[in-house]
Tab-separated table of C-alpha atoms in Angstrom:
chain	number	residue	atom	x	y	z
A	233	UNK	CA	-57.629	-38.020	30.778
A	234	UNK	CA	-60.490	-40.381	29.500
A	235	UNK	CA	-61.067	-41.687	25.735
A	236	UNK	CA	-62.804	-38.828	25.092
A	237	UNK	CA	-60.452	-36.340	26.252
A	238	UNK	CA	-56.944	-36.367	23.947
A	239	UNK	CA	-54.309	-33.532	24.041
A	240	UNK	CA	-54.506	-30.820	21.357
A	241	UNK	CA	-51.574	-29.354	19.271
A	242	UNK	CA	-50.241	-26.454	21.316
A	243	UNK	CA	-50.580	-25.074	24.660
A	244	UNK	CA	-53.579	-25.725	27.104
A	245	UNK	CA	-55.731	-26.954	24.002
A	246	UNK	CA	-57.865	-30.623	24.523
A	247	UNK	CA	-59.793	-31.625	22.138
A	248	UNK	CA	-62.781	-33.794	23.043
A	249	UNK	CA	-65.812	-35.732	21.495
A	250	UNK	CA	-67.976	-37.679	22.823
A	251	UNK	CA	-69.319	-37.377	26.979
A	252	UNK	CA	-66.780	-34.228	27.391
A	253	UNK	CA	-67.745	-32.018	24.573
A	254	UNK	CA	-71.595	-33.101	25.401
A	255	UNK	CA	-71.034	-31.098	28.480
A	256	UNK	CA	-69.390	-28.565	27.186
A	257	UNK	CA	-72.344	-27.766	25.286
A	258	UNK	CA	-71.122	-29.224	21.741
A	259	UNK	CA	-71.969	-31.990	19.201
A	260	UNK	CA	-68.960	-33.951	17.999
A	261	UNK	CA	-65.205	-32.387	17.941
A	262	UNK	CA	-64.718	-29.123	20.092
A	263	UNK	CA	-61.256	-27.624	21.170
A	264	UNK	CA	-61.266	-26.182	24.701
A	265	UNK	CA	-59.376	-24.200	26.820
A	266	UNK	CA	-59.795	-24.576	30.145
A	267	UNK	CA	-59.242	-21.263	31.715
A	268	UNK	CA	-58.176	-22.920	35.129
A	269	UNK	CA	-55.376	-24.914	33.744
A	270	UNK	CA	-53.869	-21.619	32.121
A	271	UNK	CA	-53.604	-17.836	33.106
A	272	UNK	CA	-56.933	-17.114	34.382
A	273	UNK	CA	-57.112	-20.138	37.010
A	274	UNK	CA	-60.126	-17.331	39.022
A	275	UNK	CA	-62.441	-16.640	35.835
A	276	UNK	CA	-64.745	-18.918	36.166
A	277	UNK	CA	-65.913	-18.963	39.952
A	278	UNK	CA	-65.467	-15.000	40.046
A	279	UNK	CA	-67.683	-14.349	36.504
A	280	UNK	CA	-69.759	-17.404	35.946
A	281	UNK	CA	-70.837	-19.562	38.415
A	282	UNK	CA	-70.459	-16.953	41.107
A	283	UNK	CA	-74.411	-16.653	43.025
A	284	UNK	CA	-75.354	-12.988	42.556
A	285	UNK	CA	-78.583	-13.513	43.691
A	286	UNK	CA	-79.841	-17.542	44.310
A	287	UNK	CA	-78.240	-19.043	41.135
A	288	UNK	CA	-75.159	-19.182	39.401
A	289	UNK	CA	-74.949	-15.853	37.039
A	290	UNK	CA	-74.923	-17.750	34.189
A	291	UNK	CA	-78.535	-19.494	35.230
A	292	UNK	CA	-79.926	-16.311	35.904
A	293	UNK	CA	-78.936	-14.612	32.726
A	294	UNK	CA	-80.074	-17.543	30.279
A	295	UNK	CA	-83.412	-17.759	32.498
A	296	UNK	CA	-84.231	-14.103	32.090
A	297	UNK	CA	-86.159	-13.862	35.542
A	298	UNK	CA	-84.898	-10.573	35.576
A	299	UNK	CA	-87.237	-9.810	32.783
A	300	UNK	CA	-90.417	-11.283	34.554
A	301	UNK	CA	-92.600	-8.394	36.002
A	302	UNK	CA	-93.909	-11.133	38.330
A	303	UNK	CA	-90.272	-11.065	40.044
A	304	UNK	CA	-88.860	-8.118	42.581
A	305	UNK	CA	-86.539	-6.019	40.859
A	306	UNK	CA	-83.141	-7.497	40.568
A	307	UNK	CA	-80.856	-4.391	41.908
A	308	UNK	CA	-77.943	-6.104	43.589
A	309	UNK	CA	-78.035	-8.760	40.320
A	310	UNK	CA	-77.574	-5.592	38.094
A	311	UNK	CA	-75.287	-3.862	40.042
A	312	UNK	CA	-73.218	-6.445	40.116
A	313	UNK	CA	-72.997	-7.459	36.490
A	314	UNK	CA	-72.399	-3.875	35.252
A	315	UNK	CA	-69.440	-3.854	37.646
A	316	UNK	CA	-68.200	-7.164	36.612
A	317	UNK	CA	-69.174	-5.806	33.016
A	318	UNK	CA	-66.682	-2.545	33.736
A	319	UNK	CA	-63.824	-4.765	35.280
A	320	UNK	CA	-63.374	-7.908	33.327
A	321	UNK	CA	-60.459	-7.771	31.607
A	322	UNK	CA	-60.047	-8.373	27.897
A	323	UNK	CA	-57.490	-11.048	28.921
A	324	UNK	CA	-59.966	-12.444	31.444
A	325	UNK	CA	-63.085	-12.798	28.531
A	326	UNK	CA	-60.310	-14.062	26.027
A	327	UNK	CA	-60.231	-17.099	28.682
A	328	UNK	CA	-63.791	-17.564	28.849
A	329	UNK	CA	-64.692	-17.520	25.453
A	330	UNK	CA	-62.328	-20.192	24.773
A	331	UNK	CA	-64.043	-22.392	27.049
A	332	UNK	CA	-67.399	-24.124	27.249
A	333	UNK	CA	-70.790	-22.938	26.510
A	334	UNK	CA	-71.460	-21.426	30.120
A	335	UNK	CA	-68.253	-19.645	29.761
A	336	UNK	CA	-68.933	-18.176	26.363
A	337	UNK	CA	-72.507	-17.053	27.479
A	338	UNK	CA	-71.696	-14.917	30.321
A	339	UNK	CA	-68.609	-13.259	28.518
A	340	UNK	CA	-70.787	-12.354	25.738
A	341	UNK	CA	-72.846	-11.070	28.146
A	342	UNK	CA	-70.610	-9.125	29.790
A	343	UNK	CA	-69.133	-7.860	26.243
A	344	UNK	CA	-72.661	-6.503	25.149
A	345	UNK	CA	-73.160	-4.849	28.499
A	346	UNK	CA	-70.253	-2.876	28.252
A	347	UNK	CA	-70.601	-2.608	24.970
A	348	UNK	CA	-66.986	-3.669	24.129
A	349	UNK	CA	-66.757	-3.445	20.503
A	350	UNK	CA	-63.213	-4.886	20.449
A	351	UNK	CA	-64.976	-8.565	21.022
A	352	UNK	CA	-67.168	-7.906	17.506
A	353	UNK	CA	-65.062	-9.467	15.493
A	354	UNK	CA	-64.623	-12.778	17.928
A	355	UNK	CA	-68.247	-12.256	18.566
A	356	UNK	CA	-68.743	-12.788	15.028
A	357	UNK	CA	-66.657	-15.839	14.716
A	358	UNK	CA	-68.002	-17.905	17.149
A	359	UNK	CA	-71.357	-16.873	16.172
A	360	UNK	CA	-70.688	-18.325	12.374
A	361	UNK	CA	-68.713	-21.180	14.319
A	362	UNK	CA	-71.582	-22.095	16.263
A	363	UNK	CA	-69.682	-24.750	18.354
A	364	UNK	CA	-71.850	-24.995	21.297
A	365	UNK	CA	-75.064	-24.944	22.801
A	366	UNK	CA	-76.736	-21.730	23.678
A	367	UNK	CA	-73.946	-19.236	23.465
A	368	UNK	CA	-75.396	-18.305	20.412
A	369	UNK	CA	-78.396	-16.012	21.945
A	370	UNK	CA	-75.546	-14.042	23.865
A	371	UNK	CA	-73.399	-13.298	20.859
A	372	UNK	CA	-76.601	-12.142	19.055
A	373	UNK	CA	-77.098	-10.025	22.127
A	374	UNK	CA	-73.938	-8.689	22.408
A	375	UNK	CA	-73.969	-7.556	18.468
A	376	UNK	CA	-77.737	-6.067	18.890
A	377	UNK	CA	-75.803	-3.801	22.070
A	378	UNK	CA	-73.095	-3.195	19.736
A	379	UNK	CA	-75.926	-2.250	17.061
A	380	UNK	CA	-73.925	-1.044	14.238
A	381	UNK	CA	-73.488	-1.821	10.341
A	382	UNK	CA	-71.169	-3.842	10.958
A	383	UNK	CA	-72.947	-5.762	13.557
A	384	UNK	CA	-75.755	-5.550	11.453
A	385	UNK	CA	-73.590	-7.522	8.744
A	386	UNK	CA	-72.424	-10.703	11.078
A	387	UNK	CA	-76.005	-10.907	12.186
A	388	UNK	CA	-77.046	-11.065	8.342
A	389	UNK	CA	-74.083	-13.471	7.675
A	390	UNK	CA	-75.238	-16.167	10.100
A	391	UNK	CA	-78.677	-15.732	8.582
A	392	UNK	CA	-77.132	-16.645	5.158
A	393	UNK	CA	-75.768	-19.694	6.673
A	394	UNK	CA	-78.605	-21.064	8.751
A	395	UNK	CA	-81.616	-20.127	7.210
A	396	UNK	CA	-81.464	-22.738	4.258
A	397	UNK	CA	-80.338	-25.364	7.150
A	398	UNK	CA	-84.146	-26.111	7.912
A	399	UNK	CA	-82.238	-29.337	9.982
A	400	UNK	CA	-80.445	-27.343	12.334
A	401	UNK	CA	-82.500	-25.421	15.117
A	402	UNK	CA	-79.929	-23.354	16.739
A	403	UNK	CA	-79.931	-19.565	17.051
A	404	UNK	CA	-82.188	-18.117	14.173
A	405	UNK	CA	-84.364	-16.680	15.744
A	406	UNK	CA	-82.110	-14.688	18.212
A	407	UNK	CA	-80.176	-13.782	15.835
A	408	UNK	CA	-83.172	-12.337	13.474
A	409	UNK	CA	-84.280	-10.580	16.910
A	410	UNK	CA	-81.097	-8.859	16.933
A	411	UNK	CA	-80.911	-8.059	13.727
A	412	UNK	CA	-84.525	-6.318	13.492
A	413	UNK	CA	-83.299	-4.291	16.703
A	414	UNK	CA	-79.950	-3.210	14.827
A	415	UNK	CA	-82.274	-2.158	12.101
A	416	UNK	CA	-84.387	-0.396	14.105
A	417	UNK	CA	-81.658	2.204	15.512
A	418	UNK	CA	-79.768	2.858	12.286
A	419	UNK	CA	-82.714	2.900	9.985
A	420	UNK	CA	-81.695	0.043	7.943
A	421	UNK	CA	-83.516	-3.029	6.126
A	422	UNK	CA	-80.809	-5.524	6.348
A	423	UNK	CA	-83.573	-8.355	7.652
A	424	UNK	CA	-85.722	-7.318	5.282
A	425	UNK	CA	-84.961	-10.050	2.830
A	426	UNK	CA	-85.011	-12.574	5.318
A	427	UNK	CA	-88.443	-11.659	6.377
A	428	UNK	CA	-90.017	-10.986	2.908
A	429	UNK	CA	-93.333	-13.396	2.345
A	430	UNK	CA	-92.505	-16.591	1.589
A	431	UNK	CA	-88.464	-15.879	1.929
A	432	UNK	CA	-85.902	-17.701	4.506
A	433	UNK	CA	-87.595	-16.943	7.502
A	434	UNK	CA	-90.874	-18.419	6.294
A	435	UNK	CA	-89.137	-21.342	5.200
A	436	UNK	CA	-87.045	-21.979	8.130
A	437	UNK	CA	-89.557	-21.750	10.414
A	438	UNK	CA	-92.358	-23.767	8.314
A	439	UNK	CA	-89.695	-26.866	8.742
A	440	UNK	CA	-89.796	-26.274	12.386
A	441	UNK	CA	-92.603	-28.481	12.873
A	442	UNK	CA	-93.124	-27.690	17.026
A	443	UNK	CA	-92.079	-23.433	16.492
A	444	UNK	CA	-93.884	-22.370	13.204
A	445	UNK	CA	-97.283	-22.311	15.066
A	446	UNK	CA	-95.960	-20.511	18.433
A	447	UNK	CA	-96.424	-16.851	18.828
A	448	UNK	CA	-93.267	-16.418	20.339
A	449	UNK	CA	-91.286	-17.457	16.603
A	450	UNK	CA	-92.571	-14.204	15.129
A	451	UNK	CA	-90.379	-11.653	13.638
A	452	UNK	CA	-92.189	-9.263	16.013
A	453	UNK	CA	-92.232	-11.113	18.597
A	454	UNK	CA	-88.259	-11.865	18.329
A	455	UNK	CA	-87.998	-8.605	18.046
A	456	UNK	CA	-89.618	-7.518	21.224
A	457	UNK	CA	-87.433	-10.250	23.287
A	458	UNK	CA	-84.570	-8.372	21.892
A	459	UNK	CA	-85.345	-5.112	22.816
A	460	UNK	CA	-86.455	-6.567	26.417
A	461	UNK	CA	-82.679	-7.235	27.200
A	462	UNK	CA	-81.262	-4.434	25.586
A	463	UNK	CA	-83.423	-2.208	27.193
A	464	UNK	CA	-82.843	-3.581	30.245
A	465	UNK	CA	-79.341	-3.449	29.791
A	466	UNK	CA	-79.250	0.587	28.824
A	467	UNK	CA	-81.204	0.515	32.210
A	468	UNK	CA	-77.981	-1.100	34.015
A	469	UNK	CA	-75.317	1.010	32.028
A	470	UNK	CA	-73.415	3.479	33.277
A	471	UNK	CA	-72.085	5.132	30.629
């Protein structure tokens, strides 16, 4: 174990700073459990890294190529994460969401393609938590698959948290995507006073000097990227 890697308090737990939590997708302190050193010594090679198609999964669901109409449809990539989706046990995403930021993006994943609403309360934590890099967009995802009022309410909740944090540039705008989309199929307004002229949105995203002026940082346009992967997703689920 190096400097930056000490033991935690109980069980498999390490706590590390510096280099080790850098990699794991985290600034400062972050407690990890490392799936391979406990019950679920498989998760990682068999849900994560494993090459569906040219990349590790993870890669190819934070890159989105499966979005691009310039790219042959991804059939055997689907198939195989609405299988993994169906089969995962809860014990096995448990594992992987304890982990580092790859881990916690593909179980999220996984979690809003099978729409496994059990996970919307951890969902929701690690959301708030925001320990790591990235995961972030996949928790919003999996709560804009889950797409209820009570979805609709973490989404808001981060919102109330970040927003004023013009500093911090982590998952707003995912998160605003998913919470238009959740409004959109229940009829709600939850976002609305997020988006109102001149309200948090506008002044989050006027302090992001290099996003306010990019197309791509509109509410709409949020939106759309939303609806892109959940669409997509109700294209690859079975049930």
């Amino acid at each position: 174990m190096t400097s930056d890697e000490r033991a935690g308090s109980s069980g498999g737990d390490r706590v590390v700073t510096g280099v080790a939590a850098h990699s794991a997708g985290a600034v400062g302190r972050l407690v990890l459990r490392d799936p391979r050193e406990g019950d679920h010594p498989h998760v990682i090679e068999r849900y994560v890294t494993v090459r569906d198609e040219g990349r590790p999964r993870y890669m190819e669901l934070r890159g989105a190529r499966y979005l691009r109409p310039d790219q042959p449809p991804r059939h055997r990539f689907a198939r195989l994460v609405i299988d993994d989706a169906a089969a995962i046990t809860d014990g096995e995403l448990d594992a992987l969401l304890a982990y580092e930021w790859r881990s916690r993006y593909t179980a999220a994943w996984l979690i809003g393609v099978d729409r496994r609403a059990s996970f919307r309360d951890r969902i929701g934590e690690l959301l708030l938590a925001s320990e790591v890099c990235f995961a972030g967009t996949s928790y919003a995802f999996a709560l804009a698959r889950l797409g209820t009022h009570a979805d609709a309410e973490l989404l808001a909740a981060y919102l109330d948290r970040y927003l004023p944090r013009t500093d911090l540039p982590y998952d707003q705008g995912s998160v605003l995507g998913a919470l238009l989309r959740v409004d959109a199929g229940l009829g709600t307004s939850y976002a609305e006073r997020f988006t109102a002229p001149g309200g948090p949105w506008d002044k989050w995203i006027g302090a992001q000097s290099h996003l306010h002026a990019d197309p791509y940082w509109t509410p709409e346009a949020l939106r759309r990227s939303t609806d892109l992967r959940c669409d997509f997703a109700d294209g690859w689920t079975r049930r």
